[in-house]
CSV table of C-alpha atoms in Angstrom, one decimal:
chain,number,residue,atom,x,y,z
A,72,ARG,CA,1.6,-15.1,-32.6
A,73,LYS,CA,0.1,-15.7,-29.1
A,74,GLU,CA,0.4,-12.8,-26.7
A,75,VAL,CA,2.1,-15.0,-24.1
A,76,GLU,CA,3.6,-18.3,-25.1
A,77,GLN,CA,4.7,-21.1,-22.9
A,78,ASP,CA,5.7,-24.8,-23.4
A,79,PRO,CA,2.6,-26.6,-22.0
A,80,GLY,CA,4.7,-29.5,-20.8
A,81,PRO,CA,4.2,-31.6,-18.8
A,82,PHE,CA,7.6,-31.6,-17.3
A,83,ASN,CA,8.1,-34.7,-15.2
A,84,VAL,CA,11.1,-34.4,-12.9
A,85,PRO,CA,12.4,-36.3,-9.9
A,86,GLU,CA,12.5,-34.7,-6.5
A,87,GLY,CA,15.6,-32.6,-6.1
A,88,ALA,CA,16.0,-31.8,-9.8
A,89,THR,CA,16.4,-28.3,-11.2
A,90,VAL,CA,13.8,-27.3,-13.8
A,91,ALA,CA,13.5,-24.3,-16.0
A,92,PHE,CA,10.4,-22.8,-17.7
A,93,ASN,CA,10.5,-20.3,-20.5
A,94,CYS,CA,8.0,-17.8,-21.7
A,95,THR,CA,7.9,-15.3,-24.6
A,96,TYR,CA,5.5,-12.3,-25.0
A,97,SER,CA,4.6,-10.4,-28.1
A,98,ASN,CA,3.6,-7.0,-26.8
A,99,SER,CA,6.7,-4.9,-26.5
A,100,ALA,CA,4.7,-2.3,-24.4
A,101,SER,CA,4.2,-4.9,-21.6
A,102,GLN,CA,5.2,-3.3,-18.4
A,103,SER,CA,5.0,-5.8,-15.5
A,104,PHE,CA,5.8,-9.5,-15.5
A,105,PHE,CA,4.8,-12.2,-13.0
A,106,TRP,CA,4.9,-16.0,-12.5
A,107,TYR,CA,1.7,-17.4,-11.0
A,108,ARG,CA,1.1,-20.9,-9.8
A,109,GLN,CA,-2.1,-22.7,-10.3
A,110,ASP,CA,-3.0,-26.0,-8.6
A,111,CYS,CA,-5.6,-28.2,-10.3
A,112,ARG,CA,-9.0,-26.6,-10.3
A,113,LYS,CA,-7.8,-23.8,-8.0
A,114,GLU,CA,-7.3,-20.1,-8.4
A,115,PRO,CA,-4.0,-18.6,-9.7
A,116,LYS,CA,-1.7,-17.5,-6.9
A,117,LEU,CA,1.3,-15.1,-7.3
A,118,LEU,CA,4.6,-16.9,-7.1
A,119,MET,CA,6.8,-13.9,-7.8
A,120,SER,CA,7.2,-10.7,-9.8
A,121,VAL,CA,9.9,-10.6,-12.5
A,122,TYR,CA,12.3,-7.7,-12.8
A,123,SER,CA,14.9,-6.9,-15.4
A,124,SER,CA,17.7,-7.3,-12.9
A,125,GLY,CA,16.4,-10.8,-12.1
A,126,ASN,CA,15.2,-11.8,-8.7
A,127,GLU,CA,15.4,-14.8,-6.4
A,128,ASP,CA,13.1,-16.1,-3.7
A,129,GLY,CA,14.5,-19.1,-2.0
A,130,ARG,CA,14.6,-22.0,-4.6
A,131,PHE,CA,13.0,-19.8,-7.3
A,132,THR,CA,14.8,-17.5,-9.6
A,133,ALA,CA,13.1,-15.4,-12.3
A,134,GLN,CA,14.7,-13.5,-15.1
A,135,LEU,CA,13.4,-11.0,-17.7
A,136,ASN,CA,15.0,-10.1,-21.0
A,137,ARG,CA,13.1,-7.1,-22.4
A,138,ALA,CA,15.1,-7.0,-25.6
A,139,SER,CA,14.2,-10.6,-26.4
A,140,GLN,CA,10.8,-10.4,-24.8
A,141,TYR,CA,11.6,-13.5,-22.8
A,142,ILE,CA,10.9,-14.5,-19.2
A,143,SER,CA,12.2,-17.5,-17.4
A,144,LEU,CA,11.6,-19.3,-14.1
A,145,LEU,CA,14.2,-21.6,-12.5
A,146,ILE,CA,13.2,-24.0,-9.7
A,147,ARG,CA,16.1,-25.6,-7.8
A,148,ASP,CA,15.8,-28.7,-5.6
A,149,SER,CA,12.3,-29.5,-6.7
A,150,LYS,CA,9.8,-30.7,-4.0
A,151,LEU,CA,6.7,-32.8,-4.5
A,152,SER,CA,4.7,-29.8,-3.4
A,153,ASP,CA,6.0,-27.8,-6.4
A,154,SER,CA,3.8,-30.0,-8.7
A,155,ALA,CA,1.4,-27.5,-10.3
A,156,THR,CA,0.9,-25.4,-13.4
A,157,TYR,CA,3.1,-22.4,-13.7
A,158,LEU,CA,1.6,-19.4,-15.5
A,159,CYS,CA,3.6,-16.7,-17.2
A,160,VAL,CA,1.7,-13.4,-16.9
A,161,VAL,CA,2.3,-10.0,-18.4
A,162,THR,CA,0.4,-6.7,-18.0
A,163,SER,CA,0.2,-3.5,-19.9
A,164,ASN,CA,-1.5,-0.3,-18.8
A,165,THR,CA,-4.2,0.6,-21.4
A,166,GLY,CA,-6.5,2.3,-19.0
A,167,THR,CA,-6.9,3.2,-15.4
A,168,ALA,CA,-6.6,-0.4,-14.4
A,169,SER,CA,-4.6,-2.8,-16.4
A,170,LYS,CA,-5.2,-6.4,-17.2
A,171,LEU,CA,-3.3,-9.6,-16.7
A,172,THR,CA,-2.6,-11.6,-19.8
A,173,PHE,CA,-1.9,-15.2,-19.0
A,174,GLY,CA,0.0,-17.8,-20.9
A,175,THR,CA,-1.5,-21.3,-21.2
A,176,GLY,CA,0.8,-22.5,-18.4
A,177,THR,CA,3.5,-25.2,-18.1
A,178,ARG,CA,2.5,-28.2,-16.0
A,179,LEU,CA,5.2,-29.5,-13.6
A,180,GLN,CA,5.0,-33.0,-12.0
A,181,VAL,CA,7.6,-33.7,-9.4
A,182,THR,CA,8.0,-37.4,-8.6
A,183,LEU,CA,9.7,-39.5,-5.9
B,15,GLU,CA,-5.0,-13.1,6.0
B,16,PRO,CA,-7.5,-11.1,3.9
B,17,GLU,CA,-8.9,-12.9,0.9
B,18,VAL,CA,-11.3,-12.5,-2.0
B,19,THR,CA,-14.4,-14.6,-1.5
B,20,GLN,CA,-16.7,-15.8,-4.2
B,21,THR,CA,-20.2,-17.3,-4.1
B,22,PRO,CA,-21.5,-19.8,-5.1
B,23,SER,CA,-18.6,-22.2,-5.6
B,24,HIS,CA,-20.6,-24.1,-8.2
B,25,GLN,CA,-23.6,-23.0,-10.2
B,26,VAL,CA,-25.6,-25.1,-12.6
B,27,THR,CA,-28.0,-23.2,-14.8
B,28,GLN,CA,-30.2,-23.9,-17.9
B,29,MET,CA,-29.3,-22.3,-21.2
B,30,GLY,CA,-31.0,-19.0,-21.5
B,31,GLN,CA,-31.2,-18.3,-17.8
B,32,GLU,CA,-29.6,-15.3,-16.1
B,33,VAL,CA,-26.9,-15.9,-13.5
B,34,ILE,CA,-25.2,-13.6,-11.0
B,35,LEU,CA,-21.8,-14.4,-9.7
B,36,ARG,CA,-20.8,-12.7,-6.5
B,37,CYS,CA,-17.5,-11.6,-5.1
B,38,VAL,CA,-16.3,-9.8,-2.0
B,39,PRO,CA,-12.9,-8.2,-2.8
B,40,ILE,CA,-10.3,-7.4,-0.2
B,41,SER,CA,-11.6,-4.4,1.7
B,42,ASN,CA,-8.9,-1.8,1.0
B,43,HIS,CA,-8.5,-2.8,-2.7
B,44,LEU,CA,-9.6,-0.3,-5.3
B,45,TYR,CA,-9.4,-2.3,-8.5
B,46,PHE,CA,-11.6,-5.3,-9.3
B,47,TYR,CA,-11.5,-7.8,-12.1
B,48,TRP,CA,-13.3,-10.8,-13.6
B,49,TYR,CA,-11.5,-13.5,-15.4
B,50,ARG,CA,-12.7,-16.8,-16.8
B,51,GLN,CA,-11.0,-20.2,-17.5
B,52,ILE,CA,-12.7,-22.7,-19.7
B,53,LEU,CA,-11.7,-26.2,-18.7
B,54,GLY,CA,-8.2,-27.1,-20.0
B,55,GLN,CA,-7.6,-23.6,-21.4
B,56,LYS,CA,-5.9,-20.4,-20.2
B,57,VAL,CA,-7.1,-17.8,-17.9
B,58,GLU,CA,-8.8,-15.0,-19.9
B,59,PHE,CA,-9.5,-11.4,-18.9
B,60,LEU,CA,-13.1,-10.3,-19.0
B,61,VAL,CA,-13.3,-6.9,-17.4
B,62,SER,CA,-11.6,-4.5,-15.0
B,63,PHE,CA,-13.5,-2.0,-12.7
B,64,TYR,CA,-12.3,1.1,-10.9
B,65,ASN,CA,-14.0,4.0,-9.3
B,66,ASN,CA,-17.5,2.6,-10.0
B,67,GLU,CA,-17.0,2.1,-13.7
B,68,ILE,CA,-15.6,-0.3,-16.2
B,69,SER,CA,-12.0,0.5,-17.0
B,70,GLU,CA,-11.4,-2.0,-19.7
B,71,LYS,CA,-13.2,-5.0,-21.2
B,72,SER,CA,-12.3,-7.8,-23.6
B,73,GLU,CA,-14.2,-8.9,-26.7
B,74,ILE,CA,-15.6,-11.8,-24.6
B,75,PHE,CA,-17.4,-9.2,-22.4
B,76,ASP,CA,-20.3,-8.6,-24.8
B,77,ASP,CA,-23.8,-7.2,-24.1
B,78,GLN,CA,-24.7,-10.4,-22.3
B,79,PHE,CA,-22.3,-9.5,-19.5
B,80,SER,CA,-22.5,-6.7,-16.9
B,81,VAL,CA,-20.8,-5.9,-13.7
B,82,GLU,CA,-21.9,-4.0,-10.7
B,83,ARG,CA,-20.7,-2.9,-7.3
B,84,PRO,CA,-24.1,-2.5,-5.6
B,85,ASP,CA,-22.7,-1.6,-2.2
B,86,GLY,CA,-19.4,-1.0,-0.5
B,87,SER,CA,-18.4,-4.7,-0.4
B,88,ASN,CA,-19.9,-6.8,-3.2
B,89,PHE,CA,-18.8,-7.0,-6.9
B,90,THR,CA,-21.0,-8.9,-9.2
B,91,LEU,CA,-20.9,-10.4,-12.7
B,92,LYS,CA,-24.2,-10.9,-14.4
B,93,ILE,CA,-24.7,-13.1,-17.5
B,94,ARG,CA,-28.1,-12.2,-18.9
B,95,SER,CA,-28.8,-15.2,-21.1
B,96,THR,CA,-26.4,-18.0,-20.6
B,97,LYS,CA,-25.0,-20.1,-23.5
B,98,LEU,CA,-23.4,-23.5,-23.3
B,99,GLU,CA,-20.1,-21.9,-24.1
B,100,ASP,CA,-20.3,-19.8,-21.0
B,101,SER,CA,-19.5,-22.9,-18.9
B,102,ALA,CA,-16.2,-22.1,-17.2
B,103,MET,CA,-14.5,-21.2,-13.9
B,104,TYR,CA,-15.0,-17.5,-13.2
B,105,PHE,CA,-12.4,-15.9,-11.0
B,106,CYS,CA,-12.8,-12.5,-9.3
B,107,ALA,CA,-9.7,-10.6,-8.4
B,108,SER,CA,-8.8,-7.4,-6.7
B,109,SER,CA,-5.7,-5.3,-6.3
B,110,VAL,CA,-4.7,-2.3,-4.2
B,111,GLN,CA,-3.6,-0.4,-7.3
B,112,GLY,CA,-3.8,-1.4,-11.0
B,113,ALA,CA,-2.5,-4.8,-12.1
B,114,MET,CA,1.0,-3.4,-11.8
B,115,THR,CA,0.7,-4.7,-8.2
B,116,GLU,CA,-0.3,-8.2,-7.1
B,117,ALA,CA,-3.8,-9.3,-8.0
B,118,PHE,CA,-5.4,-11.6,-5.5
B,119,PHE,CA,-7.8,-14.1,-6.9
B,120,GLY,CA,-10.9,-15.7,-5.3
B,121,GLN,CA,-11.4,-19.4,-5.3
B,122,GLY,CA,-13.7,-19.2,-8.3
B,123,THR,CA,-17.2,-20.1,-9.3
B,124,ARG,CA,-17.6,-23.0,-11.5
B,125,LEU,CA,-20.5,-22.3,-13.9
B,126,THR,CA,-22.1,-25.2,-15.8
B,127,VAL,CA,-24.7,-24.3,-18.4
B,128,VAL,CA,-26.8,-27.3,-19.4
């Protein structure tokens, strides 16, 4: 089983649509959870952290279910500028510094 | 806004040659990382570095790879004898604390081994 698993997409949605991405992780000792965004041939950039209580940042809502080892990201009112690859990322502390484990990403294409 | 800077942006090298990829992390950050992304694949962890020593490394980070912080600002990744399969985008990242906090990534160095 992959450490972090995502549907690769692509998700093609019209502007204004609501789209949801899912992610599962295999390591129950994972401690922190993030969604990163990566534009084509660019570096990953943090979109938001994910907490058990769920958190919202404008049009973006992230949820974590530790029991199911499942993370989600909801984007409401999609904009053209949301087109990117969305990376599910988990960390675990195995040493002084911890490492980010990335999923393969889900590609989103928002169209007119 | 402070940022992680990497040089060069693109490096082409012949198989068997040594390359050094350079990074300047954000100045008050204490944890440094190298990741790589082969075209079309996921971002993969190579190594983390803290307090002037390697904290953790992946199985990809074999004896051909080394990291160094030669002065107070630079953080380098050296590949001793490059192989075709080392062709990838290499990202440097830094964070204030461990990866429990946000890691900021540089724009990457695209390494092409021919």
